[in-house]
Amino acid sequence: MKQQVDDLALFGGPAAFLQPLFVGRPSIGDRSRFLERMNWALDNQWLTNGGPLLREFEERVADLAGVRNCVATCNATTALQLMYLAMGLSGEVIMPSMTFIATAHAARMVGLRPVFCDIDPATGCIDPREAEAAVTSRTSAVVGVHLYGRPSPIDELEKVTVKHGLKLAFDAAHALGCTYQGRRIGGFGTAEVFSFHATKVVNSFEGGAIVTDDDGLAQLLRSLNAFGTGAGGRTERIGTNAKMSEAAAAMGLTSLDAFDATVRHNRANHALYRSELLGVEGVSVFSFDEEESPNCQYVVVQIDEAVAGVHRDLLMQVLRAENVVPQRYFSPACHQVEPYRSECPVELPHTERMADQVLVLPTGPAVSGEDIRRVCDVVRCAVTRGRQVTERFHRRADQATASR
Ligand SMILES: Cc1ncc(COP(=O)(O)O)c(C=O)c1O
């Protein structure tokens, strides 16, 4: 137990963990099943180009998302680019700034201008009123982000986009298996994009997918995904190579096999974090609506420095010294980094506040209840003695400067 500031590793105490405890260790599933699938691919010498493992992966993802079509890609950033292109977007695309930079960069990469709007501070997701206020004659679409797997306010966004004749799509990188009002994420807007990056709830090393009920769009996406090839293998348009390989699909399928168990584990971890940090003033744990089958792949806390007496960044240093490696997803927010900061300066107070406070703590199949109790022990000690930790840290920094 960490009782005093002296017990913290940052101030000379023993570290809580011998090995680093990371956010987002991969969910690998049954290794022997993965190797079986890889051996099968090698034996059949079918390594990419729409192989059977890829087809099976696409079918299972479509099933999980409750949609007719899934086009798997080499990563979600490219999937976003293809989705924007296939939707025929132009000019400005409104999106929240509280997201991973890929949501914005993908738009920029295909010649669109991301226009950032503020979030609802209660959910972290795009605020539909802010989205509407950002509409101009150049706007072609709104892109919602289901942040940490929390669904965007889809009904309200639909109203805004219908009213202004805009398209609607979603970056669902975090939201595999989650629902909105009981319906699976995947079937909303024109299309949605999942990520299967190694750190995600289902991983394919690197990978992504666009899911949609629009068969024509899916056909176009398949073509854009493979050099603009159309029926009969002829080149019909400009396209890229964003195909998912059989090795990635083998990993994706094996990780998918473990999905239910992973989510059960994540939910238990999330509940434990919440109970361990309950009543620690200045720390709030993002909650999920249990009715919306959250995958709980992220445990997100917000540190309110005014109450806690310690800033999120210092708490991060405290945790790092203990061998806990948290992440600041997503800080700074998109509008606070180049090129967007210079090109389209905008003030988004709710986003800026959240980006200043947010910290993602380790969870996933590799993180046990005992690990969580120890992480929370550090957080409790550092936050309940927040002012002392801050003073001590600054005093030490001042002394180090003076002795130079
Ligand atoms: C919200 C969001 N969108 C897009 C991406 C990009 O995904 P990928 O790494 O598969 O390209 C990520 C990755 O973490 C993300 O968090």
Coordinates of C-alpha atoms and ligand atoms in Angstrom, one line a residue:
M1 CA 0.0 0.0 0.0
K2 CA 1.2 3.5 -0.8
Q3 CA 0.4 5.6 2.3
Q4 CA 2.7 8.6 2.0
V5 CA 4.2 10.7 -0.7
D6 CA 7.5 9.1 0.2
D7 CA 6.1 5.7 -0.8
L8 CA 5.7 6.9 -4.4
A9 CA 8.5 5.7 -6.8
L10 CA 8.8 9.2 -8.2
F11 CA 10.1 10.2 -4.7
G12 CA 12.2 7.2 -4.0
G13 CA 9.7 4.5 -3.0
P14 CA 9.7 1.0 -4.6
A15 CA 8.0 0.8 -8.0
A16 CA 4.5 -0.9 -7.9
F17 CA 5.4 -3.0 -10.9
L18 CA 8.6 -4.8 -12.0
Q19 CA 7.5 -4.9 -15.6
P20 CA 5.8 -2.1 -17.5
L21 CA 2.0 -2.3 -17.5
F22 CA 0.8 -0.9 -20.8
V23 CA -2.5 0.4 -22.2
G24 CA -3.7 -1.8 -25.0
R25 CA -1.6 -5.0 -24.9
P26 CA -2.8 -7.0 -27.9
S27 CA -5.7 -9.4 -27.6
I28 CA -4.1 -12.3 -29.4
G29 CA -6.5 -15.1 -28.6
D30 CA -5.6 -18.8 -29.0
R31 CA -2.0 -18.8 -30.4
S32 CA -2.3 -22.4 -31.7
R33 CA -5.4 -21.5 -33.7
F34 CA -3.6 -18.5 -35.2
L35 CA -0.6 -20.7 -36.2
E36 CA -3.1 -23.3 -37.7
R37 CA -4.6 -20.6 -39.8
M38 CA -1.2 -19.3 -40.8
N39 CA -0.1 -22.8 -41.7
W40 CA -3.2 -23.3 -43.8
A41 CA -2.5 -20.0 -45.7
L42 CA 1.2 -21.0 -46.3
D43 CA 0.2 -24.6 -47.3
N44 CA -2.2 -23.2 -49.8
Q45 CA 0.1 -20.4 -50.8
W46 CA -2.7 -17.9 -50.7
L47 CA -1.2 -14.9 -48.8
T48 CA -3.3 -12.0 -50.0
N49 CA -5.7 -10.7 -52.7
G50 CA -9.1 -11.7 -51.3
G51 CA -8.2 -15.0 -49.8
P52 CA -10.5 -17.2 -47.8
L53 CA -9.3 -16.0 -44.4
L54 CA -10.0 -12.4 -45.5
R55 CA -13.5 -13.3 -46.7
E56 CA -14.3 -15.1 -43.5
F57 CA -13.0 -12.1 -41.5
E58 CA -15.1 -9.7 -43.5
E59 CA -18.2 -11.9 -43.0
R60 CA -17.7 -12.1 -39.3
V61 CA -17.1 -8.4 -38.9
A62 CA -20.2 -7.6 -41.0
D63 CA -22.2 -10.0 -38.8
L64 CA -20.9 -8.4 -35.6
A65 CA -21.8 -5.0 -37.0
G66 CA -25.2 -6.1 -38.2
V67 CA -24.6 -4.9 -41.8
R68 CA -24.5 -6.5 -45.3
N69 CA -21.0 -5.4 -46.3
C70 CA -17.6 -5.2 -44.8
V71 CA -14.5 -4.2 -46.8
A72 CA -11.3 -4.9 -44.8
T73 CA -8.3 -2.8 -45.3
C74 CA -4.6 -2.6 -44.1
N75 CA -5.5 -0.1 -41.4
A76 CA -8.4 2.2 -40.3
T77 CA -6.7 5.5 -41.5
T78 CA -6.7 4.2 -45.1
A79 CA -10.2 2.9 -44.5
L80 CA -11.3 6.4 -43.5
Q81 CA -9.7 7.8 -46.7
L82 CA -11.5 5.3 -48.9
M83 CA -14.8 6.0 -47.1
Y84 CA -14.5 9.7 -47.6
L85 CA -13.5 9.2 -51.3
A86 CA -16.2 6.7 -52.0
M87 CA -18.9 8.9 -50.4
G88 CA -17.9 11.6 -52.9
L89 CA -17.2 14.2 -50.2
S90 CA -15.9 17.6 -51.1
G91 CA -15.0 20.9 -49.4
E92 CA -15.5 20.9 -45.6
V93 CA -16.2 18.0 -43.3
I94 CA -17.3 18.7 -39.8
M95 CA -15.9 16.4 -37.1
P96 CA -15.0 16.5 -33.4
S97 CA -11.5 17.6 -32.5
M98 CA -11.5 15.1 -29.5
T99 CA -10.4 12.2 -31.6
F100 CA -7.2 10.5 -32.8
I101 CA -5.5 12.6 -35.4
A102 CA -6.2 10.0 -38.1
T103 CA -9.9 11.1 -38.4
A104 CA -8.7 14.5 -39.6
H105 CA -5.6 13.5 -41.4
A106 CA -7.5 11.0 -43.5
A107 CA -9.8 13.8 -44.7
R108 CA -6.9 16.1 -45.4
M109 CA -5.1 13.3 -47.4
V110 CA -8.0 13.1 -49.8
G111 CA -8.3 16.9 -50.2
L112 CA -11.0 17.7 -47.7
R113 CA -10.9 20.4 -45.1
P114 CA -11.6 19.1 -41.6
V115 CA -13.7 21.6 -39.6
F116 CA -13.5 20.9 -35.9
C117 CA -16.4 21.5 -33.5
D118 CA -16.8 21.1 -29.8
I119 CA -18.0 18.1 -27.8
D120 CA -20.7 17.5 -25.3
P121 CA -18.6 17.5 -22.1
A122 CA -20.9 14.9 -20.6
T123 CA -20.1 12.3 -23.2
G124 CA -16.9 13.4 -25.0
C125 CA -18.7 13.0 -28.3
I126 CA -19.5 15.6 -30.9
D127 CA -22.2 18.1 -29.8
P128 CA -24.9 18.2 -32.6
R129 CA -25.6 21.8 -31.9
E130 CA -22.0 22.7 -32.4
A131 CA -21.9 20.6 -35.5
E132 CA -24.9 22.5 -36.9
A133 CA -23.3 25.9 -36.0
A134 CA -20.2 24.9 -38.1
V135 CA -22.2 24.2 -41.3
T136 CA -21.3 26.4 -44.3
S137 CA -22.1 26.4 -48.0
R138 CA -18.9 24.3 -48.4
T139 CA -19.8 21.6 -46.0
S140 CA -20.4 18.1 -47.5
A141 CA -20.6 15.9 -44.4
V142 CA -20.5 15.4 -40.7
V143 CA -18.3 12.6 -39.3
G144 CA -19.1 11.5 -35.8
V145 CA -16.6 9.6 -33.6
H146 CA -17.8 7.0 -31.1
L147 CA -15.2 8.0 -28.6
Y148 CA -13.9 5.1 -26.5
G149 CA -16.8 3.1 -27.8
R150 CA -19.5 5.5 -26.6
P151 CA -21.9 6.0 -29.4
S152 CA -22.2 9.5 -30.9
P153 CA -25.6 11.2 -30.6
I154 CA -26.7 9.6 -33.8
D155 CA -30.4 10.6 -34.0
E156 CA -29.5 14.3 -33.5
L157 CA -26.7 14.2 -36.0
E158 CA -29.1 12.6 -38.5
K159 CA -31.5 15.5 -38.0
V160 CA -28.8 18.0 -38.6
T161 CA -27.5 16.3 -41.7
V162 CA -30.9 15.7 -43.2
K163 CA -31.9 19.4 -42.5
H164 CA -28.8 20.7 -44.3
G165 CA -28.6 18.0 -47.1
L166 CA -25.3 16.6 -45.8
K167 CA -23.9 13.1 -45.6
L168 CA -23.2 11.4 -42.3
A169 CA -20.5 8.8 -41.5
F170 CA -18.8 7.6 -38.4
D171 CA -15.3 6.8 -37.2
A172 CA -16.1 3.7 -35.2
A173 CA -12.5 2.7 -34.5
H174 CA -13.3 2.1 -30.8
A175 CA -16.8 0.8 -31.1
L176 CA -16.7 -2.8 -32.4
G177 CA -19.6 -4.7 -30.8
C178 CA -21.1 -1.7 -29.1
T179 CA -24.7 -0.6 -29.7
Y180 CA -26.7 2.6 -30.0
Q181 CA -30.3 2.2 -28.7
G182 CA -29.8 -1.5 -29.0
R183 CA -28.7 -1.5 -32.6
R184 CA -25.1 -2.5 -33.5
I185 CA -22.7 0.2 -34.3
G186 CA -21.8 -0.3 -38.0
G187 CA -25.1 0.4 -39.7
F188 CA -25.4 4.1 -39.0
G189 CA -24.8 6.9 -41.5
T190 CA -23.6 6.0 -44.9
A191 CA -20.8 3.9 -43.6
E192 CA -18.6 3.4 -40.5
V193 CA -15.0 2.5 -40.0
F194 CA -13.5 0.1 -37.5
S195 CA -9.8 -0.2 -36.5
F196 CA -8.1 -3.6 -35.9
H197 CA -4.8 -2.0 -34.8
A198 CA -2.7 -4.2 -32.4
T199 CA -4.0 -2.2 -29.4
K200 CA -7.7 -2.5 -30.3
V201 CA -10.3 -4.9 -28.8
V202 CA -9.9 -7.1 -31.9
N203 CA -6.5 -6.9 -33.5
S204 CA -5.2 -8.0 -36.9
F205 CA -1.6 -6.6 -36.3
E206 CA -2.7 -3.6 -38.4
G207 CA -6.1 -3.5 -40.0
G208 CA -9.3 -1.7 -40.5
A209 CA -12.7 -2.1 -42.2
I210 CA -15.5 0.0 -43.7
V211 CA -18.9 -1.4 -43.0
T212 CA -22.1 -0.3 -44.8
D213 CA -25.5 -1.5 -45.9
D214 CA -25.0 0.4 -49.2
D215 CA -24.1 -2.4 -51.7
G216 CA -23.1 0.1 -54.4
L217 CA -20.8 1.9 -52.0
A218 CA -19.3 -1.4 -50.9
Q219 CA -18.6 -2.4 -54.6
L220 CA -16.9 1.0 -55.1
L221 CA -14.8 0.6 -52.0
R222 CA -13.7 -2.9 -53.1
S223 CA -12.5 -1.3 -56.3
L224 CA -10.7 1.6 -54.6
N225 CA -9.1 -0.8 -52.2
A226 CA -7.5 -2.8 -55.0
F227 CA -6.0 -0.4 -57.6
G228 CA -9.4 0.7 -59.0
T229 CA -10.0 -2.8 -60.4
G230 CA -13.6 -3.6 -61.5
A231 CA -15.5 -6.7 -62.6
G232 CA -13.3 -9.0 -64.8
G233 CA -10.1 -7.6 -63.3
R234 CA -10.0 -4.5 -65.5
T235 CA -8.9 -1.1 -64.2
E236 CA -11.9 1.2 -64.1
R237 CA -10.7 4.1 -62.0
I238 CA -7.9 5.4 -59.9
G239 CA -7.5 3.3 -56.8
T240 CA -4.9 2.4 -54.2
N241 CA -3.6 -0.8 -52.6
A242 CA -5.2 -1.0 -49.1
K243 CA -5.9 -4.7 -49.0
M244 CA -5.7 -6.7 -45.8
S245 CA -3.4 -9.7 -46.1
E246 CA -4.2 -13.3 -45.1
A247 CA -1.8 -13.1 -42.2
A248 CA -3.6 -10.1 -40.8
A249 CA -7.0 -11.8 -41.4
A250 CA -5.7 -14.9 -39.6
M251 CA -4.8 -12.7 -36.6
G252 CA -8.1 -10.9 -36.8
L253 CA -10.1 -14.1 -36.9
T254 CA -8.2 -15.5 -33.9
S255 CA -8.7 -12.3 -32.0
L256 CA -12.4 -12.2 -32.9
D257 CA -12.7 -15.8 -31.5
A258 CA -11.7 -14.3 -28.2
F259 CA -13.9 -11.2 -28.5
D260 CA -16.6 -12.2 -26.0
A261 CA -14.1 -13.3 -23.4
T262 CA -12.1 -10.1 -23.9
V263 CA -15.2 -7.9 -23.5
R264 CA -16.2 -9.8 -20.4
H265 CA -12.7 -9.3 -18.9
N266 CA -12.7 -5.6 -19.9
R267 CA -16.1 -5.0 -18.3
A268 CA -15.0 -6.6 -15.1
N269 CA -11.8 -4.5 -15.2
H270 CA -13.8 -1.3 -15.8
A271 CA -16.1 -2.1 -12.9
L272 CA -13.2 -2.7 -10.6
Y273 CA -11.5 0.6 -11.6
R274 CA -14.7 2.4 -10.9
S275 CA -15.2 0.9 -7.5
E276 CA -11.5 1.3 -6.5
L277 CA -11.5 5.0 -7.5
L278 CA -15.0 5.8 -6.2
G279 CA -14.9 8.8 -3.8
V280 CA -11.4 9.9 -4.9
E281 CA -12.1 13.6 -5.3
G282 CA -10.9 15.1 -8.5
V283 CA -10.9 11.8 -10.4
S284 CA -13.8 10.7 -12.5
V285 CA -14.0 7.5 -14.4
F286 CA -15.8 7.6 -17.7
S287 CA -18.8 5.4 -17.5
F288 CA -20.6 3.4 -20.2
D289 CA -24.3 2.6 -20.6
E290 CA -24.4 -1.1 -19.7
E291 CA -27.5 -1.5 -21.9
E292 CA -25.4 -0.5 -25.0
S293 CA -23.1 -3.6 -24.8
P294 CA -19.9 -1.5 -24.3
N295 CA -16.6 -3.2 -25.2
C296 CA -14.9 -1.3 -22.4
Q297 CA -11.6 -1.4 -24.2
Y298 CA -10.6 1.9 -22.7
V299 CA -10.6 2.9 -19.0
V300 CA -10.6 6.7 -19.1
V301 CA -10.2 8.9 -16.1
Q302 CA -10.4 12.7 -16.0
I303 CA -8.2 14.5 -13.5
D304 CA -9.6 17.8 -12.3
E305 CA -6.5 19.6 -11.1
A306 CA -8.5 22.3 -9.2
V307 CA -9.9 19.5 -7.0
A308 CA -7.1 16.9 -7.1
G309 CA -4.3 19.4 -6.5
V310 CA -2.2 17.5 -9.1
H311 CA -2.3 17.9 -12.9
R312 CA -2.9 15.0 -15.2
D313 CA 0.6 15.3 -16.6
L314 CA 2.2 15.0 -13.2
L315 CA 0.0 12.0 -12.3
M316 CA 1.2 10.5 -15.5
Q317 CA 4.8 10.9 -14.3
V318 CA 3.9 9.4 -11.0
L319 CA 2.5 6.4 -12.7
R320 CA 5.4 6.0 -15.1
A321 CA 7.8 5.9 -12.2
E322 CA 5.7 3.0 -10.9
N323 CA 6.1 1.2 -14.3
V324 CA 2.5 2.0 -15.2
V325 CA 2.3 3.4 -18.7
P326 CA -0.9 5.4 -19.2
Q327 CA -1.8 7.3 -22.4
R328 CA -3.2 10.8 -23.0
Y329 CA -5.9 9.8 -25.6
F330 CA -6.4 12.4 -27.1
S331 CA -4.2 15.2 -25.9
P332 CA -3.5 17.6 -27.5
A333 CA -6.8 17.6 -29.5
C334 CA -6.7 17.8 -33.3
H335 CA -7.3 21.5 -33.5
Q336 CA -4.3 22.1 -31.1
V337 CA -1.7 20.5 -33.5
E338 CA -0.2 21.5 -36.8
P339 CA -1.3 22.1 -39.5
Y340 CA -4.8 22.6 -38.1
R341 CA -3.7 25.0 -35.3
S342 CA -2.3 27.5 -37.7
E343 CA -4.6 27.0 -40.6
C344 CA -7.9 27.1 -38.9
P345 CA -7.5 28.5 -35.3
V346 CA -10.6 27.8 -33.3
E347 CA -11.5 27.7 -29.6
L348 CA -13.2 24.6 -28.4
P349 CA -13.5 25.0 -24.6
H350 CA -15.0 21.6 -23.7
T351 CA -12.6 19.8 -25.9
E352 CA -9.6 21.7 -24.5
R353 CA -10.7 21.0 -21.0
M354 CA -11.1 17.3 -21.7
A355 CA -7.8 17.1 -23.6
D356 CA -6.1 18.7 -20.6
Q357 CA -7.6 16.2 -18.1
V358 CA -7.9 12.8 -19.8
L359 CA -5.8 9.8 -18.9
V360 CA -6.2 6.2 -20.2
L361 CA -5.3 3.5 -17.8
P362 CA -4.2 -0.1 -18.6
T363 CA -6.8 -2.7 -19.2
G364 CA -7.4 -5.6 -21.6
P365 CA -6.9 -9.4 -21.2
A366 CA -3.4 -9.0 -19.9
V367 CA -4.4 -6.8 -17.0
S368 CA -5.6 -8.5 -13.8
G369 CA -7.7 -7.4 -10.9
E370 CA -4.6 -7.4 -8.7
D371 CA -2.8 -5.1 -11.3
I372 CA -5.8 -2.7 -11.2
R373 CA -5.8 -2.6 -7.4
R374 CA -2.2 -1.6 -7.4
V375 CA -2.6 1.0 -10.1
C376 CA -5.5 2.5 -8.1
D377 CA -3.5 2.4 -5.0
V378 CA -1.0 4.7 -6.7
V379 CA -3.7 7.0 -8.1
R380 CA -5.4 7.2 -4.7
C381 CA -2.2 8.0 -2.9
A382 CA -1.1 10.6 -5.5
V383 CA -4.4 12.3 -5.7
T384 CA -5.5 12.4 -2.1
R385 CA -2.1 14.0 -1.4
G386 CA -2.2 15.9 -4.7
R387 CA -1.0 19.3 -3.4
Q388 CA 1.9 17.7 -1.5
V389 CA 2.9 15.7 -4.6
T390 CA 2.8 18.9 -6.7
E391 CA 4.8 21.0 -4.2
R392 CA 7.4 18.3 -3.7
F393 CA 7.8 17.8 -7.4
H394 CA 8.3 21.5 -8.1
R395 CA 10.6 21.9 -5.1
R396 CA 12.8 19.1 -6.4
A397 CA 12.8 20.6 -9.9
D398 CA 13.8 24.0 -8.5
Q399 CA 16.6 22.5 -6.5
A400 CA 17.9 20.6 -9.5
T401 CA 17.9 23.9 -11.5
A402 CA 19.7 25.8 -8.7
S403 CA 22.4 23.2 -8.4
R404 CA 23.2 23.3 -12.1
Ligands
LIG1 C1 -10.6 7.3 -33.4 C2 -9.6 6.6 -34.2 N1 -9.7 6.8 -35.5 C3 -8.8 6.2 -36.4 C4 -7.7 5.5 -35.9 C5 -6.7 5.0 -36.9 O1 -6.7 3.6 -36.8 P1 -5.4 2.8 -37.5 O2 -4.3 2.8 -36.5 O3 -6.0 1.4 -37.7 O4 -5.1 3.4 -38.7 C6 -7.6 5.3 -34.5 C7 -6.4 4.6 -34.0 O5 -6.2 4.5 -32.8 C8 -8.5 5.9 -33.7 O6 -8.4 5.9 -32.3

